[in-house]
mmCIF file of C-alpha atoms and ligand atoms in Angstrom:
data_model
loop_
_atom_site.group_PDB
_atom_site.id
_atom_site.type_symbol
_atom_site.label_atom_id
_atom_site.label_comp_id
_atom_site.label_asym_id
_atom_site.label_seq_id
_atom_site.Cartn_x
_atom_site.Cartn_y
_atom_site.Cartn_z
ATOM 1 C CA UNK A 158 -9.842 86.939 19.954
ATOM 2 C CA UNK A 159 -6.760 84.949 21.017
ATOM 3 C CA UNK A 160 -5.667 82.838 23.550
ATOM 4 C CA UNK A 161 -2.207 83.177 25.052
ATOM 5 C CA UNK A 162 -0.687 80.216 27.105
ATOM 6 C CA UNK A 163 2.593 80.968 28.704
ATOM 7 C CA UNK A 164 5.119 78.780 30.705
ATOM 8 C CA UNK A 165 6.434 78.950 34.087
ATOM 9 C CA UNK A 166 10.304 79.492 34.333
ATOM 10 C CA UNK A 167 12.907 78.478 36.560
ATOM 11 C CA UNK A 168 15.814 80.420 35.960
ATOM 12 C CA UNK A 169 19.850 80.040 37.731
ATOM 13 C CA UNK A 170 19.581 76.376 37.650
ATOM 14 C CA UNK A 171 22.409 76.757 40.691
ATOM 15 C CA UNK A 172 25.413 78.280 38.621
ATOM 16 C CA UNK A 173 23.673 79.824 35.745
ATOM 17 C CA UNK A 174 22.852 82.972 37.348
ATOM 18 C CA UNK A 175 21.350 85.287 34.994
ATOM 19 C CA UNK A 176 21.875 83.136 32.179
ATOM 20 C CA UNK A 177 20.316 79.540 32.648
ATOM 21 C CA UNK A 178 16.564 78.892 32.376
ATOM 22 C CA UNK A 179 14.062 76.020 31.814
ATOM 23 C CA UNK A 180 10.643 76.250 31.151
ATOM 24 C CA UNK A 181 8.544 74.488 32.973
ATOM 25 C CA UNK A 182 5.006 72.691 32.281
ATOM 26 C CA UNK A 183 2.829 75.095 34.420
ATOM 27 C CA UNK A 184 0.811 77.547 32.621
ATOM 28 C CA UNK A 185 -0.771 80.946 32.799
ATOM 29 C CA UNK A 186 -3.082 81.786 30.203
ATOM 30 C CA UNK A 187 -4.912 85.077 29.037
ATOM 31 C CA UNK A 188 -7.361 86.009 26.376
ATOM 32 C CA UNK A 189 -7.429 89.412 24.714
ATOM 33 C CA UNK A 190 -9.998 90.889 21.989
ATOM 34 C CA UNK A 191 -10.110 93.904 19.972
ATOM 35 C CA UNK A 192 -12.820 96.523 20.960
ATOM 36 C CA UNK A 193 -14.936 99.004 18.412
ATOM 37 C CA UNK A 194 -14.263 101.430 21.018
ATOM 38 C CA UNK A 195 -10.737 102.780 22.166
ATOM 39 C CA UNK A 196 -11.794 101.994 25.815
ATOM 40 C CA UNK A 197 -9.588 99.346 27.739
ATOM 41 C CA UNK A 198 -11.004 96.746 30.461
ATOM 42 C CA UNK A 199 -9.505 93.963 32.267
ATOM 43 C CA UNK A 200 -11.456 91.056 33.506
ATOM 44 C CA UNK A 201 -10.974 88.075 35.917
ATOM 45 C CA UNK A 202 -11.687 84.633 34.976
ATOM 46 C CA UNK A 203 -13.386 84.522 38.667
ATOM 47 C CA UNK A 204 -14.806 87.681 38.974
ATOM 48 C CA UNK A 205 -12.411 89.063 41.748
ATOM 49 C CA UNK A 206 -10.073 91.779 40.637
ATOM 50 C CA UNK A 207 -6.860 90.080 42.164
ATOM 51 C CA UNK A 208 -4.137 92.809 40.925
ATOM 52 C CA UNK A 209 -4.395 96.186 40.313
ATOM 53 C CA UNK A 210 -4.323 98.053 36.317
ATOM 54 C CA UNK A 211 -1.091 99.107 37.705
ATOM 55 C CA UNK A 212 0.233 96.490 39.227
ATOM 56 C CA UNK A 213 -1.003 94.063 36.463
ATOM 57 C CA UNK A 214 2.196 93.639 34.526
ATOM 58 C CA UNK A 215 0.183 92.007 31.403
ATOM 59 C CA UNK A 216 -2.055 95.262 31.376
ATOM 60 C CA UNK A 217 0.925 97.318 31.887
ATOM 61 C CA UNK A 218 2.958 96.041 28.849
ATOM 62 C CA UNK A 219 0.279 95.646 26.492
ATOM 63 C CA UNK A 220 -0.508 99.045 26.827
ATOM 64 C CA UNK A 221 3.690 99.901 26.711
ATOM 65 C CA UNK A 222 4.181 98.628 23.881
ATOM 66 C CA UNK A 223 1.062 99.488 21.835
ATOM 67 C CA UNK A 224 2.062 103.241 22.745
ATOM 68 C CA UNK A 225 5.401 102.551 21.740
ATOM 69 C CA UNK A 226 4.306 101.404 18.122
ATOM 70 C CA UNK A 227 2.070 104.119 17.737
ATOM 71 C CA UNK A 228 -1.254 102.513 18.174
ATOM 72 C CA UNK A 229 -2.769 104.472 21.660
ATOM 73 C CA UNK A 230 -6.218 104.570 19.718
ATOM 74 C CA UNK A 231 -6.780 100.499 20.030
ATOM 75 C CA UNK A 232 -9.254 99.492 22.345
ATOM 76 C CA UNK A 233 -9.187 96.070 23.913
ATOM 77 C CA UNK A 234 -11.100 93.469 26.374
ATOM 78 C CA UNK A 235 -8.119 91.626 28.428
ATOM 79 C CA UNK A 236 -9.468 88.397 30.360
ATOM 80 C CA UNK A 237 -6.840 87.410 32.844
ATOM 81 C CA UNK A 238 -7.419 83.427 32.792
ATOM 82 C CA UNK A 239 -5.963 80.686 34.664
ATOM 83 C CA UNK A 240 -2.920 82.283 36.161
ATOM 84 C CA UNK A 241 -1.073 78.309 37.536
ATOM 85 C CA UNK A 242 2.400 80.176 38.337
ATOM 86 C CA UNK A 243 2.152 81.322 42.046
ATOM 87 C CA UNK A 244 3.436 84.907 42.026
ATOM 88 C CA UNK A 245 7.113 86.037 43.850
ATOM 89 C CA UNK A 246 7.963 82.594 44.252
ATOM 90 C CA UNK A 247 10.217 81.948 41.835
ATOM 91 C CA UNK A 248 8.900 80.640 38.946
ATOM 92 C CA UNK A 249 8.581 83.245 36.182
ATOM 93 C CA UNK A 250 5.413 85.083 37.330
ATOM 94 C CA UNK A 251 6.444 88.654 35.824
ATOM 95 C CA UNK A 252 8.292 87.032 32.754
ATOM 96 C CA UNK A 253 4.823 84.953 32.242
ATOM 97 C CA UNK A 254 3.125 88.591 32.743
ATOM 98 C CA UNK A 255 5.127 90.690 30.377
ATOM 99 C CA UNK A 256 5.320 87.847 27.326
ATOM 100 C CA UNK A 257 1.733 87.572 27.860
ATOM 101 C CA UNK A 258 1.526 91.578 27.985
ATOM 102 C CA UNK A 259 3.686 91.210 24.838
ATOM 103 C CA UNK A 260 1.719 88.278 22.347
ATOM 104 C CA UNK A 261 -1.595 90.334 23.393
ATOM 105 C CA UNK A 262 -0.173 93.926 21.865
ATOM 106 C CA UNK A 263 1.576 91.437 18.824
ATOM 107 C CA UNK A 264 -1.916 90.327 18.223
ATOM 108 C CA UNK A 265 -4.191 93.317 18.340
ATOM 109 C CA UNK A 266 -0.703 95.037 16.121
ATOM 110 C CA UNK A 267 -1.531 92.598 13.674
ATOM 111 C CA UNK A 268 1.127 90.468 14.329
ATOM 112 C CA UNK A 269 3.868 93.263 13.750
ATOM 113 C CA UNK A 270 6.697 91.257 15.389
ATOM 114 C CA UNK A 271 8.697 88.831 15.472
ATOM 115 C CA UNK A 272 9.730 86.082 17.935
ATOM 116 C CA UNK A 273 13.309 87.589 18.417
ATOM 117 C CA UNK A 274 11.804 91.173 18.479
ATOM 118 C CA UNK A 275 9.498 89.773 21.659
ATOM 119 C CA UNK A 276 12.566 87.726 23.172
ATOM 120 C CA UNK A 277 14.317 91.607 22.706
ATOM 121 C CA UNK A 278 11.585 93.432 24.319
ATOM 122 C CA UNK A 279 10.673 91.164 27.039
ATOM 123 C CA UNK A 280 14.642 90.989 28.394
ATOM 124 C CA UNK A 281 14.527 94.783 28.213
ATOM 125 C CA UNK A 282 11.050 95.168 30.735
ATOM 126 C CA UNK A 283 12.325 91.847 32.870
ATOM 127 C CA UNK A 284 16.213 93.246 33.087
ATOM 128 C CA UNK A 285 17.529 89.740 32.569
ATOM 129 C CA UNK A 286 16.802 86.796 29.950
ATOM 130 C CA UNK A 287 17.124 83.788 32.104
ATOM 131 C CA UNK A 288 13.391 83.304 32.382
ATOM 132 C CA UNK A 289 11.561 84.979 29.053
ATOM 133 C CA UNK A 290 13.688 83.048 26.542
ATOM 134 C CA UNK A 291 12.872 80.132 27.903
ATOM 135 C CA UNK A 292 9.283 81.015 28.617
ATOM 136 C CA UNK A 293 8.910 82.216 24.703
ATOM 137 C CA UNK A 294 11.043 79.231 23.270
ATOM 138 C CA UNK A 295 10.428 76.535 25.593
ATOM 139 C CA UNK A 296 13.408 74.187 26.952
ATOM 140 C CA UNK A 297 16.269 75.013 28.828
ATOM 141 C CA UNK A 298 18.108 77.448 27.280
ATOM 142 C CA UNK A 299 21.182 79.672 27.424
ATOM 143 C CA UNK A 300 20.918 83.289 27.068
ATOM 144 C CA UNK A 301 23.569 86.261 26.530
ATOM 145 C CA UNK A 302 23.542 89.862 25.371
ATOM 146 C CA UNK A 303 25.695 90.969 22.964
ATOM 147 C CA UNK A 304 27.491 94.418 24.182
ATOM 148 C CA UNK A 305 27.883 95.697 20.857
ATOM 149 C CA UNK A 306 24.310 95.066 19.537
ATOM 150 C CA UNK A 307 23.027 95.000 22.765
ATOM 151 C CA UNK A 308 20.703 91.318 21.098
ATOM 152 C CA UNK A 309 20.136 88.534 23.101
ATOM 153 C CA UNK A 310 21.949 85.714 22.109
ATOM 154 C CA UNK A 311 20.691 82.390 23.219
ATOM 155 C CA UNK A 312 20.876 78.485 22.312
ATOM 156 C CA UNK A 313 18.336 75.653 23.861
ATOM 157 C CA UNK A 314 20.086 73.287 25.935
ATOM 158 C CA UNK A 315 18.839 68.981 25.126
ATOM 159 C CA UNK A 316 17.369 68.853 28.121
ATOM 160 C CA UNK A 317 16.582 65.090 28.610
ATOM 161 C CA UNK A 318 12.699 64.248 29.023
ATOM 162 C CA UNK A 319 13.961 61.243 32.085
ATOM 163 C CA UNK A 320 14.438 64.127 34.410
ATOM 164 C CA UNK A 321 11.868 65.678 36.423
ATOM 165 C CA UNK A 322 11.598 68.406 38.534
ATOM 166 C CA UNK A 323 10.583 68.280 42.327
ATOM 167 C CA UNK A 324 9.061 72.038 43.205
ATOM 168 C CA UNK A 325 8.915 73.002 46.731
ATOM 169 C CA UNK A 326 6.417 75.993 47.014
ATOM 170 C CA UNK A 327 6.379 77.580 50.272
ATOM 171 C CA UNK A 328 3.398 79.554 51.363
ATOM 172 C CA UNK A 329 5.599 82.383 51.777
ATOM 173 C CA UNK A 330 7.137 85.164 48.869
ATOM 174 C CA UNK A 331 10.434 86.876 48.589
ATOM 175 C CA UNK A 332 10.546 89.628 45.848
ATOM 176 C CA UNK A 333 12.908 89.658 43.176
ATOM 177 C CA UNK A 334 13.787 92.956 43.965
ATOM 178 C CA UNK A 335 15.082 92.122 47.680
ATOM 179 C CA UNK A 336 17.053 88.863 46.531
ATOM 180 C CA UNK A 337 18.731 90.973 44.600
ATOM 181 C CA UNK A 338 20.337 93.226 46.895
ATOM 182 C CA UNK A 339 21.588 90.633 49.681
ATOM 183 C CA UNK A 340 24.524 90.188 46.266
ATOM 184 C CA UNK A 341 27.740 91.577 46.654
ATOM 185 C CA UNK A 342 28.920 93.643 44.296
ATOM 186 C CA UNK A 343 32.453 91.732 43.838
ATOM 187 C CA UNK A 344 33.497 88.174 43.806
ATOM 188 C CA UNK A 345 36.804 86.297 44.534
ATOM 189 C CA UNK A 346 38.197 84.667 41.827
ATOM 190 C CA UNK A 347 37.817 81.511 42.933
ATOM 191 C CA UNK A 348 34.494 81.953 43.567
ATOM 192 C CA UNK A 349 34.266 83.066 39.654
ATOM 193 C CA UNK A 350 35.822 79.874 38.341
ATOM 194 C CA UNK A 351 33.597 77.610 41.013
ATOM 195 C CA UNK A 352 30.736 78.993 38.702
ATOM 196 C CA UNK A 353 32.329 78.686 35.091
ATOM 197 C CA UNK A 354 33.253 75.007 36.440
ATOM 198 C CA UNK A 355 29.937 74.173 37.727
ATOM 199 C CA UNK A 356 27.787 75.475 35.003
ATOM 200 C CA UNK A 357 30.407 74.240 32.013
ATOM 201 C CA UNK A 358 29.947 70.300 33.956
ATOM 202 C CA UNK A 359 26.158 71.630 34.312
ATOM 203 C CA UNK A 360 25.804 71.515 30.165
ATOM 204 C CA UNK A 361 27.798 68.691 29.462
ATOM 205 C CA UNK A 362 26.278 66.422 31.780
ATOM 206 C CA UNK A 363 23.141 67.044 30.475
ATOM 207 C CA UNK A 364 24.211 66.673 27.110
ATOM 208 C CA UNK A 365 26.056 63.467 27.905
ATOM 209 C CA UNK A 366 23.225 62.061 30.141
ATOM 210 C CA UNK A 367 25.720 61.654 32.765
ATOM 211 C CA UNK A 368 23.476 61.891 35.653
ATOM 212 C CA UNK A 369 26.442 61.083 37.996
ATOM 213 C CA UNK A 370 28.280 63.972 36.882
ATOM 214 C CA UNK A 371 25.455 66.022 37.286
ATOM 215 C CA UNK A 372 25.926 65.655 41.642
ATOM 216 C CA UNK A 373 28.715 67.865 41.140
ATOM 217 C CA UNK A 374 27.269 70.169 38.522
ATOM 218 C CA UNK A 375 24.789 72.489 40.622
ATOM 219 C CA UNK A 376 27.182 74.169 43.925
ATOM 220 C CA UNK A 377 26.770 77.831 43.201
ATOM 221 C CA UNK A 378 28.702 80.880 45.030
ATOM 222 C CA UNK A 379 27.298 83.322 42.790
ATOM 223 C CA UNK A 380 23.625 83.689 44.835
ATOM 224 C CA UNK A 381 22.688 81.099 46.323
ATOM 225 C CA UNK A 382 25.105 81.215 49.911
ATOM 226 C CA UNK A 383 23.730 85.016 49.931
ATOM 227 C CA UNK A 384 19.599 83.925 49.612
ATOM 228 C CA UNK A 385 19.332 80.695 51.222
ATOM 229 C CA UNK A 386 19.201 83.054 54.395
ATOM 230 C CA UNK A 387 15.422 84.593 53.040
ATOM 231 C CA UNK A 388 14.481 81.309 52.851
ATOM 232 C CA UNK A 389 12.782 79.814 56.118
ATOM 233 C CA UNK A 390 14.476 76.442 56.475
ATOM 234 C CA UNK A 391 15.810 76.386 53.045
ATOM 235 C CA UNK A 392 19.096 74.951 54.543
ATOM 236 C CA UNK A 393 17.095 71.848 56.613
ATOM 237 C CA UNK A 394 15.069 70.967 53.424
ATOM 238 C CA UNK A 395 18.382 71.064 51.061
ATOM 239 C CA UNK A 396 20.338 68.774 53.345
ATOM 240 C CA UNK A 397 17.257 66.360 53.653
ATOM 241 C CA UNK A 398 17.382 66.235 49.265
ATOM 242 C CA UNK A 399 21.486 65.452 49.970
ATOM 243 C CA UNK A 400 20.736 62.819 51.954
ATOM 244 C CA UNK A 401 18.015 61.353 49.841
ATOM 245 C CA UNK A 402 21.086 61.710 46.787
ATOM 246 C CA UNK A 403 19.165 63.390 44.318
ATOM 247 C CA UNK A 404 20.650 64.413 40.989
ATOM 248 C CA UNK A 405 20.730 67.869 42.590
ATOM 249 C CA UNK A 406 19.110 70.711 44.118
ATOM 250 C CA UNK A 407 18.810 74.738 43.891
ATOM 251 C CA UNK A 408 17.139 77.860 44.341
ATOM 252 C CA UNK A 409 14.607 78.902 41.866
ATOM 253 C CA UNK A 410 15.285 81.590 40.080
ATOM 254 C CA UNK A 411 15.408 84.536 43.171
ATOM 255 C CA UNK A 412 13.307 81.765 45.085
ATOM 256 C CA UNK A 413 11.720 80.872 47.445
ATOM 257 C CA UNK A 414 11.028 77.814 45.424
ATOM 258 C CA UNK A 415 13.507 75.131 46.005
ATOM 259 C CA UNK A 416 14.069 72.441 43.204
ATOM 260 C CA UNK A 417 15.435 69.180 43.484
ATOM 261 C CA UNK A 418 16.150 66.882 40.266
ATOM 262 C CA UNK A 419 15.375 63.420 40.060
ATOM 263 C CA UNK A 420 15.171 60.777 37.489
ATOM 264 C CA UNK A 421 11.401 60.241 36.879
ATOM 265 C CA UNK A 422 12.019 56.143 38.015
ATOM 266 C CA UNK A 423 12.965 57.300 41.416
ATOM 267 C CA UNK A 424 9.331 56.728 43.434
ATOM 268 C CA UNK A 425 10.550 57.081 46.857
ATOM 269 C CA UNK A 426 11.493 60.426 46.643
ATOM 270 C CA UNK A 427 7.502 61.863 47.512
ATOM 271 C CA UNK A 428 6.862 58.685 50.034
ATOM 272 C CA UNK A 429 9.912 60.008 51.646
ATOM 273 C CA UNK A 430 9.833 63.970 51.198
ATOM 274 C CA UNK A 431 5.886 64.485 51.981
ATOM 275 C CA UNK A 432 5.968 63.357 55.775
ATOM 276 C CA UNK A 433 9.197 65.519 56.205
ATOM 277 C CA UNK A 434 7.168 68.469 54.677
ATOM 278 C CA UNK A 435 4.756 68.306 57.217
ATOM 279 C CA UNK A 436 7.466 68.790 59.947
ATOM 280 C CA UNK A 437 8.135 72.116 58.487
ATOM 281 C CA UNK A 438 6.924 75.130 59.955
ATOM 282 C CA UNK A 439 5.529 76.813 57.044
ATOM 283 C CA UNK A 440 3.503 75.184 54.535
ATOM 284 C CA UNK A 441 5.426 73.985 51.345
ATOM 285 C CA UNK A 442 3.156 72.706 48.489
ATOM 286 C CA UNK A 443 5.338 70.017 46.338
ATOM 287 C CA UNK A 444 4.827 69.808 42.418
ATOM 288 C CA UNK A 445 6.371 67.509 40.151
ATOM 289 C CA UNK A 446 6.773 69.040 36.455
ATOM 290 C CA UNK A 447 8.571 68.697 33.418
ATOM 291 C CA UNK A 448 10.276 70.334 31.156
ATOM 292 C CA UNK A 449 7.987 72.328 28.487
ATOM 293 C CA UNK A 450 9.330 72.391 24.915
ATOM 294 C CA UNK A 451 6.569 74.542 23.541
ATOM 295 C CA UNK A 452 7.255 77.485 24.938
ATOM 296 C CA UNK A 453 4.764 80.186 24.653
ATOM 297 C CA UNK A 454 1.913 79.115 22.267
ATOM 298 C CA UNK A 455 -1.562 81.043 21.016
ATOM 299 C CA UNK A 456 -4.925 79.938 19.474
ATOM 300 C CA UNK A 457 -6.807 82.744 17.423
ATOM 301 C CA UNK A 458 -10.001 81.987 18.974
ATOM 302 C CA UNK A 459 -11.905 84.050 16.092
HETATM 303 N N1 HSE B 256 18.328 85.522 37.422
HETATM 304 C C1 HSE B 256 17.348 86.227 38.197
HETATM 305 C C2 HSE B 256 17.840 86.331 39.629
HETATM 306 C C3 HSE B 256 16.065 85.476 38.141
HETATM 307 O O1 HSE B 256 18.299 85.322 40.140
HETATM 308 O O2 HSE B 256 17.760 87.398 40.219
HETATM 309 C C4 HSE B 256 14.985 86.108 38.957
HETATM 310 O O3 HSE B 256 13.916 86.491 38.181
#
């Protein structure tokens, strides 16, 4: 039997749309076990069946890519677990789900691949890397594909430990899928070289600790002017973190989670943002996390 433990993401961080990602240290965790028999069940930590087989992403790429190795005879027991990451919110649900999916079939395959062949196969079911490399490798990390090869290509990002995330939750989902289409299909220029700027200034700063630098570092025009209008009172909440001069703020991934940055000293920020909160008309659950560097990690349980 093994364990799987798998990270939350947040991908974009502002101008790294489709390319930026940090993992984050919020968990969901599955068990799977090899069966005598060929037969297949799924089982809830709780009891309650909260997804359907076909709707249950881990179920449905476990079993994709057994039958695309050639091994439709295994049989399996799948307990979903703990499942922390609230799902279409913006944190990596359905990366967390497919690498999960993806270390369960590795496992009962005998450990067949390797970490770059999962990093390969998860981008390919996800469409984009900007959450599973980070949720495999841990950190914040950079991710391209290589046209010719069509491999991703990726480098972690020193991502310094003093910063920690403020996650804003709202009670609410948007899907992927719709945040997706409110992009245009072109951009200006300009609009192209506000992103290379931002997200250039984005990596240095980090790398140079430069926390002031950072204030500039996170204005996107890529996604963010064309989502913030799915979000209910995204727009109040980001001018209250402005005016509270945080290190910065931005969407999660397709959201609705918003993210503000702050250096781990800075205790006013909750005394501050948690009465505000309450003013809101939807419910918005605040989390503070860090960065995980572990990525995704297993524990034969046998
Ligand atoms: N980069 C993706 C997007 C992340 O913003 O659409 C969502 O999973």
């Amino acid at each position: 039997m093994i364990k799987i433990k798998v990270p939350a993401t947040s991908a974009n961080i502002g101008p790294g749309f489709d390319t930026l990602g940090v993992a984050l240290n919020l968990f969901n965790t599955i068990t799977v076990e090899k069966t005598e028999s060929t037969q297949r069940s799924v089982l809830w930590k709780n009891g309650v069946i909260e997804v359907a087989d076909e709707e249950n992403y881990v179920k449905v790429t476990l079993d994709q890519i057994l039958a695309q190795y050639g091994f439709d005879q295994i049989g399996y027991k799948l307990i979903i677990g703990d499942c922390q990451i609230p799902i279409s919110r913006g944190l990596g649900s359905s990366a967390a789900s497919i690498i999960a999916g993806i270390y369960a079939a590795n496992y009962l395959m005998d450990f067949k691949l390797s970490k770059e062949d999962i990093i390969q196969h998860a981008t390919e079911i996800e469409g984009h890397p900007d959450n599973v490399v980070p949720a495999i490798l841990g950190g914040m990390v950079i991710s391209c594909i290589d046209e010719a090869s069509h491999k991703i290509i990726h480098s972690t990002v020193q991502f310094p430990d003093e910063l920690h995330f403020k996650v804003f939750i709202p009670d609410f989902r948007v899907s992927t899928k719709d945040a997706r289409k409110v992009l245009p299909k072109e951009y200006s220029l300009a609009q192209c070289v506000n992103n290379i700027s931002r997200v250039s200034m984005l990596i240095n700063a980090l790398n140079t600790k430069d926390y002031d630098l950072l204030r500039f570092s996170f204005k996107d025009e890529i996604h963010e002017p064309y989502r913030i209008k799915l979000i209910h009172q995204a727009d109040l909440i980001m001018e209250k973190f402005k005016s509270l001069n945080t290190l910065g703020a931005f969407i999660s991934g397709a959201g609705p989670t918003l993210i503000s940055l702050v250096k781990a000293d800075d205790t006013e920020f909750d005394a501050i943002i948690n009465p505000f909160l309450e003013t809101l008309q939807h419910t918005w659950t605040l989390k503070s996390l860090t960065v995980n560097n572990n990525g995704t990690t297993y524990e034969i349980l046998e």
